[in-house]
JSON list of C-alpha atoms and ligand atoms in Angstrom, two decimals:
[
{"chain": "A", "resi": 11, "resn": "UNK", "atom": "CA", "xyz": [-66.66, 17.93, -25.61]},
{"chain": "A", "resi": 12, "resn": "UNK", "atom": "CA", "xyz": [-63.13, 18.28, -24.43]},
{"chain": "A", "resi": 13, "resn": "UNK", "atom": "CA", "xyz": [-61.66, 15.71, -21.64]},
{"chain": "A", "resi": 14, "resn": "UNK", "atom": "CA", "xyz": [-60.27, 18.37, -20.15]},
{"chain": "A", "resi": 15, "resn": "UNK", "atom": "CA", "xyz": [-57.96, 15.86, -17.57]},
{"chain": "A", "resi": 16, "resn": "UNK", "atom": "CA", "xyz": [-56.14, 15.44, -20.37]},
{"chain": "A", "resi": 17, "resn": "UNK", "atom": "CA", "xyz": [-56.01, 18.20, -22.76]},
{"chain": "A", "resi": 18, "resn": "UNK", "atom": "CA", "xyz": [-55.81, 21.45, -19.74]},
{"chain": "A", "resi": 19, "resn": "UNK", "atom": "CA", "xyz": [-53.10, 20.57, -18.29]},
{"chain": "A", "resi": 20, "resn": "UNK", "atom": "CA", "xyz": [-50.78, 20.84, -21.54]},
{"chain": "A", "resi": 21, "resn": "UNK", "atom": "CA", "xyz": [-52.37, 22.81, -23.13]},
{"chain": "A", "resi": 22, "resn": "UNK", "atom": "CA", "xyz": [-51.31, 26.82, -21.56]},
{"chain": "A", "resi": 23, "resn": "UNK", "atom": "CA", "xyz": [-47.63, 26.38, -21.99]},
{"chain": "A", "resi": 24, "resn": "UNK", "atom": "CA", "xyz": [-47.95, 24.69, -25.08]},
{"chain": "A", "resi": 25, "resn": "UNK", "atom": "CA", "xyz": [-50.61, 27.19, -26.33]},
{"chain": "A", "resi": 26, "resn": "UNK", "atom": "CA", "xyz": [-49.06, 30.69, -24.76]},
{"chain": "A", "resi": 27, "resn": "UNK", "atom": "CA", "xyz": [-48.36, 32.50, -28.04]},
{"chain": "A", "resi": 28, "resn": "UNK", "atom": "CA", "xyz": [-50.74, 30.28, -30.24]},
{"chain": "A", "resi": 29, "resn": "UNK", "atom": "CA", "xyz": [-53.17, 33.27, -30.26]},
{"chain": "A", "resi": 30, "resn": "UNK", "atom": "CA", "xyz": [-50.70, 34.97, -31.67]},
{"chain": "A", "resi": 31, "resn": "UNK", "atom": "CA", "xyz": [-50.62, 33.14, -35.00]},
{"chain": "A", "resi": 32, "resn": "UNK", "atom": "CA", "xyz": [-52.96, 34.98, -37.23]},
{"chain": "A", "resi": 33, "resn": "UNK", "atom": "CA", "xyz": [-54.37, 32.88, -40.14]},
{"chain": "A", "resi": 34, "resn": "UNK", "atom": "CA", "xyz": [-54.60, 35.74, -43.08]},
{"chain": "A", "resi": 35, "resn": "UNK", "atom": "CA", "xyz": [-54.84, 33.29, -45.75]},
{"chain": "A", "resi": 36, "resn": "UNK", "atom": "CA", "xyz": [-58.55, 32.14, -43.63]},
{"chain": "A", "resi": 37, "resn": "UNK", "atom": "CA", "xyz": [-60.33, 35.71, -43.73]},
{"chain": "A", "resi": 38, "resn": "UNK", "atom": "CA", "xyz": [-63.23, 36.20, -44.52]},
{"chain": "A", "resi": 39, "resn": "UNK", "atom": "CA", "xyz": [-64.28, 39.65, -42.47]},
{"chain": "A", "resi": 40, "resn": "UNK", "atom": "CA", "xyz": [-63.17, 42.40, -43.95]},
{"chain": "A", "resi": 41, "resn": "UNK", "atom": "CA", "xyz": [-62.29, 43.78, -40.76]},
{"chain": "A", "resi": 42, "resn": "UNK", "atom": "CA", "xyz": [-61.01, 41.28, -37.76]},
{"chain": "A", "resi": 43, "resn": "UNK", "atom": "CA", "xyz": [-60.38, 43.23, -34.47]},
{"chain": "A", "resi": 44, "resn": "UNK", "atom": "CA", "xyz": [-58.57, 40.79, -31.83]},
{"chain": "A", "resi": 45, "resn": "UNK", "atom": "CA", "xyz": [-57.80, 41.96, -28.53]},
{"chain": "A", "resi": 46, "resn": "UNK", "atom": "CA", "xyz": [-54.38, 40.92, -26.27]},
{"chain": "A", "resi": 47, "resn": "UNK", "atom": "CA", "xyz": [-53.50, 41.07, -22.35]},
{"chain": "A", "resi": 48, "resn": "UNK", "atom": "CA", "xyz": [-49.26, 40.84, -22.36]},
{"chain": "A", "resi": 49, "resn": "UNK", "atom": "CA", "xyz": [-47.87, 39.23, -18.94]},
{"chain": "A", "resi": 50, "resn": "UNK", "atom": "CA", "xyz": [-44.55, 37.96, -17.86]},
{"chain": "A", "resi": 51, "resn": "UNK", "atom": "CA", "xyz": [-45.86, 34.64, -19.73]},
{"chain": "A", "resi": 52, "resn": "UNK", "atom": "CA", "xyz": [-45.67, 36.21, -23.08]},
{"chain": "A", "resi": 53, "resn": "UNK", "atom": "CA", "xyz": [-42.32, 36.85, -22.97]},
{"chain": "A", "resi": 54, "resn": "UNK", "atom": "CA", "xyz": [-41.45, 33.56, -21.45]},
{"chain": "A", "resi": 55, "resn": "UNK", "atom": "CA", "xyz": [-42.99, 32.52, -23.91]},
{"chain": "A", "resi": 56, "resn": "UNK", "atom": "CA", "xyz": [-40.83, 34.00, -26.33]},
{"chain": "A", "resi": 57, "resn": "UNK", "atom": "CA", "xyz": [-37.07, 32.35, -27.00]},
{"chain": "A", "resi": 58, "resn": "UNK", "atom": "CA", "xyz": [-34.62, 35.59, -26.67]},
{"chain": "A", "resi": 59, "resn": "UNK", "atom": "CA", "xyz": [-36.67, 37.97, -25.25]},
{"chain": "A", "resi": 60, "resn": "UNK", "atom": "CA", "xyz": [-34.67, 40.70, -23.17]},
{"chain": "A", "resi": 61, "resn": "UNK", "atom": "CA", "xyz": [-37.81, 41.85, -20.98]},
{"chain": "A", "resi": 62, "resn": "UNK", "atom": "CA", "xyz": [-39.35, 39.62, -18.88]},
{"chain": "A", "resi": 63, "resn": "UNK", "atom": "CA", "xyz": [-41.91, 41.15, -16.96]},
{"chain": "A", "resi": 64, "resn": "UNK", "atom": "CA", "xyz": [-44.33, 43.29, -18.11]},
{"chain": "A", "resi": 65, "resn": "UNK", "atom": "CA", "xyz": [-48.00, 44.42, -19.04]},
{"chain": "A", "resi": 66, "resn": "UNK", "atom": "CA", "xyz": [-49.55, 45.38, -21.07]},
{"chain": "A", "resi": 67, "resn": "UNK", "atom": "CA", "xyz": [-52.47, 45.55, -23.43]},
{"chain": "A", "resi": 68, "resn": "UNK", "atom": "CA", "xyz": [-53.02, 45.45, -27.26]},
{"chain": "A", "resi": 69, "resn": "UNK", "atom": "CA", "xyz": [-54.97, 45.89, -29.65]},
{"chain": "A", "resi": 70, "resn": "UNK", "atom": "CA", "xyz": [-55.28, 44.64, -33.43]},
{"chain": "A", "resi": 71, "resn": "UNK", "atom": "CA", "xyz": [-56.64, 45.26, -36.25]},
{"chain": "A", "resi": 72, "resn": "UNK", "atom": "CA", "xyz": [-56.77, 43.38, -39.62]},
{"chain": "A", "resi": 73, "resn": "UNK", "atom": "CA", "xyz": [-57.63, 44.60, -42.55]},
{"chain": "A", "resi": 74, "resn": "UNK", "atom": "CA", "xyz": [-58.12, 43.19, -45.81]},
{"chain": "A", "resi": 75, "resn": "UNK", "atom": "CA", "xyz": [-58.14, 45.22, -49.09]},
{"chain": "A", "resi": 76, "resn": "UNK", "atom": "CA", "xyz": [-57.39, 44.28, -52.42]},
{"chain": "A", "resi": 77, "resn": "UNK", "atom": "CA", "xyz": [-54.31, 41.75, -52.25]},
{"chain": "A", "resi": 78, "resn": "UNK", "atom": "CA", "xyz": [-53.57, 43.01, -48.40]},
{"chain": "A", "resi": 79, "resn": "UNK", "atom": "CA", "xyz": [-53.81, 42.97, -44.69]},
{"chain": "A", "resi": 80, "resn": "UNK", "atom": "CA", "xyz": [-53.22, 46.04, -42.74]},
{"chain": "A", "resi": 81, "resn": "UNK", "atom": "CA", "xyz": [-52.54, 45.31, -39.21]},
{"chain": "A", "resi": 82, "resn": "UNK", "atom": "CA", "xyz": [-52.82, 48.16, -36.60]},
{"chain": "A", "resi": 83, "resn": "UNK", "atom": "CA", "xyz": [-51.76, 47.71, -32.83]},
{"chain": "A", "resi": 84, "resn": "UNK", "atom": "CA", "xyz": [-51.54, 50.06, -30.21]},
{"chain": "A", "resi": 85, "resn": "UNK", "atom": "CA", "xyz": [-49.77, 48.64, -27.34]},
{"chain": "A", "resi": 86, "resn": "UNK", "atom": "CA", "xyz": [-51.34, 50.17, -23.51]},
{"chain": "A", "resi": 87, "resn": "UNK", "atom": "CA", "xyz": [-49.34, 49.62, -20.19]},
{"chain": "A", "resi": 88, "resn": "UNK", "atom": "CA", "xyz": [-45.83, 49.25, -18.59]},
{"chain": "A", "resi": 89, "resn": "UNK", "atom": "CA", "xyz": [-42.23, 47.11, -18.67]},
{"chain": "A", "resi": 90, "resn": "UNK", "atom": "CA", "xyz": [-40.26, 46.48, -15.97]},
{"chain": "A", "resi": 91, "resn": "UNK", "atom": "CA", "xyz": [-36.63, 47.26, -17.53]},
{"chain": "A", "resi": 92, "resn": "UNK", "atom": "CA", "xyz": [-32.77, 48.42, -15.25]},
{"chain": "A", "resi": 93, "resn": "UNK", "atom": "CA", "xyz": [-32.72, 52.38, -14.22]},
{"chain": "A", "resi": 94, "resn": "UNK", "atom": "CA", "xyz": [-29.49, 54.36, -16.23]},
{"chain": "A", "resi": 95, "resn": "UNK", "atom": "CA", "xyz": [-28.81, 56.02, -12.95]},
{"chain": "A", "resi": 96, "resn": "UNK", "atom": "CA", "xyz": [-29.07, 53.08, -10.48]},
{"chain": "A", "resi": 97, "resn": "UNK", "atom": "CA", "xyz": [-29.71, 49.77, -12.13]},
{"chain": "A", "resi": 98, "resn": "UNK", "atom": "CA", "xyz": [-32.41, 48.92, -10.15]},
{"chain": "A", "resi": 99, "resn": "UNK", "atom": "CA", "xyz": [-35.89, 47.73, -11.58]},
{"chain": "A", "resi": 100, "resn": "UNK", "atom": "CA", "xyz": [-38.00, 50.61, -12.46]},
{"chain": "A", "resi": 101, "resn": "UNK", "atom": "CA", "xyz": [-41.41, 50.27, -14.31]},
{"chain": "A", "resi": 102, "resn": "UNK", "atom": "CA", "xyz": [-41.51, 51.94, -18.04]},
{"chain": "A", "resi": 103, "resn": "UNK", "atom": "CA", "xyz": [-45.10, 53.00, -18.99]},
{"chain": "A", "resi": 104, "resn": "UNK", "atom": "CA", "xyz": [-45.71, 52.07, -22.68]},
{"chain": "A", "resi": 105, "resn": "UNK", "atom": "CA", "xyz": [-47.91, 53.17, -25.45]},
{"chain": "A", "resi": 106, "resn": "UNK", "atom": "CA", "xyz": [-47.69, 52.71, -28.88]},
{"chain": "A", "resi": 107, "resn": "UNK", "atom": "CA", "xyz": [-49.09, 52.92, -32.57]},
{"chain": "A", "resi": 108, "resn": "UNK", "atom": "CA", "xyz": [-47.46, 50.77, -34.90]},
{"chain": "A", "resi": 109, "resn": "UNK", "atom": "CA", "xyz": [-49.05, 49.00, -38.27]},
{"chain": "A", "resi": 110, "resn": "UNK", "atom": "CA", "xyz": [-47.95, 46.70, -40.86]},
{"chain": "A", "resi": 111, "resn": "UNK", "atom": "CA", "xyz": [-48.08, 45.73, -44.05]},
{"chain": "A", "resi": 112, "resn": "UNK", "atom": "CA", "xyz": [-48.99, 42.13, -44.97]},
{"chain": "A", "resi": 113, "resn": "UNK", "atom": "CA", "xyz": [-49.13, 39.95, -48.14]},
{"chain": "A", "resi": 114, "resn": "UNK", "atom": "CA", "xyz": [-49.17, 36.89, -49.22]},
{"chain": "A", "resi": 115, "resn": "UNK", "atom": "CA", "xyz": [-46.57, 35.15, -51.91]},
{"chain": "A", "resi": 116, "resn": "UNK", "atom": "CA", "xyz": [-44.80, 32.60, -52.74]},
{"chain": "A", "resi": 117, "resn": "UNK", "atom": "CA", "xyz": [-42.59, 32.34, -48.76]},
{"chain": "A", "resi": 118, "resn": "UNK", "atom": "CA", "xyz": [-43.12, 34.24, -45.88]},
{"chain": "A", "resi": 119, "resn": "UNK", "atom": "CA", "xyz": [-40.58, 37.10, -46.02]},
{"chain": "A", "resi": 120, "resn": "UNK", "atom": "CA", "xyz": [-40.38, 39.02, -42.41]},
{"chain": "A", "resi": 121, "resn": "UNK", "atom": "CA", "xyz": [-37.33, 40.88, -43.17]},
{"chain": "A", "resi": 122, "resn": "UNK", "atom": "CA", "xyz": [-38.81, 43.86, -45.25]},
{"chain": "A", "resi": 123, "resn": "UNK", "atom": "CA", "xyz": [-40.50, 46.77, -43.05]},
{"chain": "A", "resi": 124, "resn": "UNK", "atom": "CA", "xyz": [-42.63, 48.07, -45.34]},
{"chain": "A", "resi": 125, "resn": "UNK", "atom": "CA", "xyz": [-44.03, 45.02, -46.74]},
{"chain": "A", "resi": 126, "resn": "UNK", "atom": "CA", "xyz": [-44.34, 41.46, -45.04]},
{"chain": "A", "resi": 127, "resn": "UNK", "atom": "CA", "xyz": [-44.57, 38.68, -47.43]},
{"chain": "A", "resi": 128, "resn": "UNK", "atom": "CA", "xyz": [-46.82, 35.61, -45.61]},
{"chain": "A", "resi": 129, "resn": "UNK", "atom": "CA", "xyz": [-46.26, 32.36, -47.34]},
{"chain": "A", "resi": 130, "resn": "UNK", "atom": "CA", "xyz": [-49.46, 31.71, -49.21]},
{"chain": "A", "resi": 131, "resn": "UNK", "atom": "CA", "xyz": [-49.78, 27.95, -48.90]},
{"chain": "A", "resi": 132, "resn": "UNK", "atom": "CA", "xyz": [-49.32, 28.57, -45.33]},
{"chain": "A", "resi": 133, "resn": "UNK", "atom": "CA", "xyz": [-51.40, 32.05, -44.33]},
{"chain": "A", "resi": 134, "resn": "UNK", "atom": "CA", "xyz": [-50.49, 32.44, -41.69]},
{"chain": "A", "resi": 135, "resn": "UNK", "atom": "CA", "xyz": [-48.61, 35.26, -39.78]},
{"chain": "A", "resi": 136, "resn": "UNK", "atom": "CA", "xyz": [-47.05, 34.82, -36.05]},
{"chain": "A", "resi": 137, "resn": "UNK", "atom": "CA", "xyz": [-47.65, 38.32, -34.71]},
{"chain": "A", "resi": 138, "resn": "UNK", "atom": "CA", "xyz": [-46.34, 37.75, -30.88]},
{"chain": "A", "resi": 139, "resn": "UNK", "atom": "CA", "xyz": [-42.22, 38.82, -32.58]},
{"chain": "A", "resi": 140, "resn": "UNK", "atom": "CA", "xyz": [-43.46, 41.68, -33.97]},
{"chain": "A", "resi": 141, "resn": "UNK", "atom": "CA", "xyz": [-45.41, 42.77, -31.07]},
{"chain": "A", "resi": 142, "resn": "UNK", "atom": "CA", "xyz": [-41.77, 42.39, -29.13]},
{"chain": "A", "resi": 143, "resn": "UNK", "atom": "CA", "xyz": [-40.92, 44.62, -31.06]},
{"chain": "A", "resi": 144, "resn": "UNK", "atom": "CA", "xyz": [-43.22, 46.84, -30.92]},
{"chain": "A", "resi": 145, "resn": "UNK", "atom": "CA", "xyz": [-42.56, 47.32, -27.44]},
{"chain": "A", "resi": 146, "resn": "UNK", "atom": "CA", "xyz": [-38.70, 47.48, -26.91]},
{"chain": "A", "resi": 147, "resn": "UNK", "atom": "CA", "xyz": [-39.12, 51.05, -29.51]},
{"chain": "A", "resi": 148, "resn": "UNK", "atom": "CA", "xyz": [-41.40, 52.03, -27.00]},
{"chain": "A", "resi": 149, "resn": "UNK", "atom": "CA", "xyz": [-39.00, 51.95, -24.98]},
{"chain": "A", "resi": 150, "resn": "UNK", "atom": "CA", "xyz": [-36.96, 54.81, -24.51]},
{"chain": "A", "resi": 151, "resn": "UNK", "atom": "CA", "xyz": [-33.08, 54.93, -25.07]},
{"chain": "A", "resi": 152, "resn": "UNK", "atom": "CA", "xyz": [-32.42, 56.58, -21.33]},
{"chain": "A", "resi": 153, "resn": "UNK", "atom": "CA", "xyz": [-34.95, 55.26, -18.79]},
{"chain": "A", "resi": 154, "resn": "UNK", "atom": "CA", "xyz": [-34.28, 56.75, -15.05]},
{"chain": "A", "resi": 155, "resn": "UNK", "atom": "CA", "xyz": [-36.81, 56.58, -11.85]},
{"chain": "A", "resi": 156, "resn": "UNK", "atom": "CA", "xyz": [-38.98, 59.78, -10.89]},
{"chain": "A", "resi": 157, "resn": "UNK", "atom": "CA", "xyz": [-36.26, 62.78, -9.83]},
{"chain": "A", "resi": 158, "resn": "UNK", "atom": "CA", "xyz": [-35.83, 61.40, -6.06]},
{"chain": "A", "resi": 159, "resn": "UNK", "atom": "CA", "xyz": [-36.64, 57.80, -6.35]},
{"chain": "A", "resi": 160, "resn": "UNK", "atom": "CA", "xyz": [-33.60, 55.83, -7.24]},
{"chain": "A", "resi": 161, "resn": "UNK", "atom": "CA", "xyz": [-31.94, 53.46, -5.45]},
{"chain": "A", "resi": 162, "resn": "UNK", "atom": "CA", "xyz": [-29.64, 56.42, -3.14]},
{"chain": "A", "resi": 163, "resn": "UNK", "atom": "CA", "xyz": [-27.51, 53.88, -2.17]},
{"chain": "A", "resi": 164, "resn": "UNK", "atom": "CA", "xyz": [-26.16, 51.80, -5.33]},
{"chain": "A", "resi": 165, "resn": "UNK", "atom": "CA", "xyz": [-25.81, 55.39, -7.04]},
{"chain": "A", "resi": 166, "resn": "UNK", "atom": "CA", "xyz": [-23.27, 57.34, -4.22]},
{"chain": "A", "resi": 167, "resn": "UNK", "atom": "CA", "xyz": [-21.63, 54.29, -5.19]},
{"chain": "A", "resi": 168, "resn": "UNK", "atom": "CA", "xyz": [-21.49, 54.47, -8.48]},
{"chain": "A", "resi": 169, "resn": "UNK", "atom": "CA", "xyz": [-20.30, 58.43, -7.80]},
{"chain": "A", "resi": 170, "resn": "UNK", "atom": "CA", "xyz": [-17.81, 56.94, -5.23]},
{"chain": "A", "resi": 171, "resn": "UNK", "atom": "CA", "xyz": [-16.50, 54.99, -8.29]},
{"chain": "A", "resi": 172, "resn": "UNK", "atom": "CA", "xyz": [-16.57, 57.59, -11.29]},
{"chain": "A", "resi": 173, "resn": "UNK", "atom": "CA", "xyz": [-15.27, 60.20, -9.03]},
{"chain": "A", "resi": 174, "resn": "UNK", "atom": "CA", "xyz": [-12.70, 57.35, -7.62]},
{"chain": "A", "resi": 175, "resn": "UNK", "atom": "CA", "xyz": [-11.51, 56.21, -12.24]},
{"chain": "A", "resi": 176, "resn": "UNK", "atom": "CA", "xyz": [-11.40, 60.05, -13.23]},
{"chain": "A", "resi": 177, "resn": "UNK", "atom": "CA", "xyz": [-9.16, 60.67, -10.37]},
{"chain": "A", "resi": 178, "resn": "UNK", "atom": "CA", "xyz": [-6.52, 58.02, -11.16]},
{"chain": "A", "resi": 179, "resn": "UNK", "atom": "CA", "xyz": [-6.92, 59.75, -14.32]},
{"chain": "A", "resi": 180, "resn": "UNK", "atom": "CA", "xyz": [-5.19, 62.99, -14.10]},
{"chain": "A", "resi": 181, "resn": "UNK", "atom": "CA", "xyz": [-2.66, 61.44, -12.91]},
{"chain": "A", "resi": 182, "resn": "UNK", "atom": "CA", "xyz": [-1.61, 59.43, -15.10]},
{"chain": "A", "resi": 183, "resn": "UNK", "atom": "CA", "xyz": [1.37, 61.97, -17.15]},
{"chain": "A", "resi": 184, "resn": "UNK", "atom": "CA", "xyz": [2.07, 61.71, -20.07]},
{"chain": "A", "resi": 185, "resn": "UNK", "atom": "CA", "xyz": [5.06, 60.35, -20.39]},
{"chain": "A", "resi": 186, "resn": "UNK", "atom": "CA", "xyz": [7.00, 62.26, -22.95]},
{"chain": "A", "resi": 187, "resn": "UNK", "atom": "CA", "xyz": [5.92, 65.02, -20.27]},
{"chain": "A", "resi": 188, "resn": "UNK", "atom": "CA", "xyz": [7.51, 63.91, -17.76]},
{"chain": "A", "resi": 189, "resn": "UNK", "atom": "CA", "xyz": [10.95, 62.95, -20.40]},
{"chain": "A", "resi": 190, "resn": "UNK", "atom": "CA", "xyz": [10.99, 66.84, -21.02]},
{"chain": "A", "resi": 191, "resn": "UNK", "atom": "CA", "xyz": [10.77, 67.75, -17.50]},
{"chain": "A", "resi": 192, "resn": "UNK", "atom": "CA", "xyz": [13.60, 66.37, -16.52]},
{"chain": "A", "resi": 193, "resn": "UNK", "atom": "CA", "xyz": [15.68, 67.23, -19.66]},
{"chain": "A", "resi": 194, "resn": "UNK", "atom": "CA", "xyz": [14.55, 70.91, -17.87]},
{"chain": "A", "resi": 195, "resn": "UNK", "atom": "CA", "xyz": [16.16, 70.49, -14.38]},
{"chain": "A", "resi": 196, "resn": "UNK", "atom": "CA", "xyz": [19.24, 68.26, -15.76]},
{"chain": "B", "resi": 13, "resn": "ZN", "atom": "ZN1", "xyz": [-33.13, 55.07, -10.64]}
]
């Protein structure tokens, strides 16, 4: 039995990403299914993540075949991103299907998107950053609030700013033209 007084106090932070480390070498069954619920803690625990808030469910299926592991991911939920139009936070729905092909080899190499190599000695693949990248890829390039849901104070300010900028630009006249104009007048 685990002494919770000692152990469990530290466990949550330490093991935040621990469950995302998959022991491929130790996989006995042909197919293993894993389920994850991602929340703000997941993004906080990831080093260098641009996203901070989200609630997503990820189903992972790992199929072991001759010398290869085929990982399939289904990700569903939403993340908080800033709206392109008004810059306020907005909820972006996410639904993504991705897969990874993994083999055991001499040393770990995750550079090749087509085929990931995991060191045979270790035999463990950390899928946390892959899941994060799948979420990032599922965010559309242009993401805006539903019509009428933008922060109007902000969009009006931004419109004023861009109007002011374009009228400033109109006032700038090519110096060669003014020189020419002067020449004609003289
Ligand atoms: Zn907006």
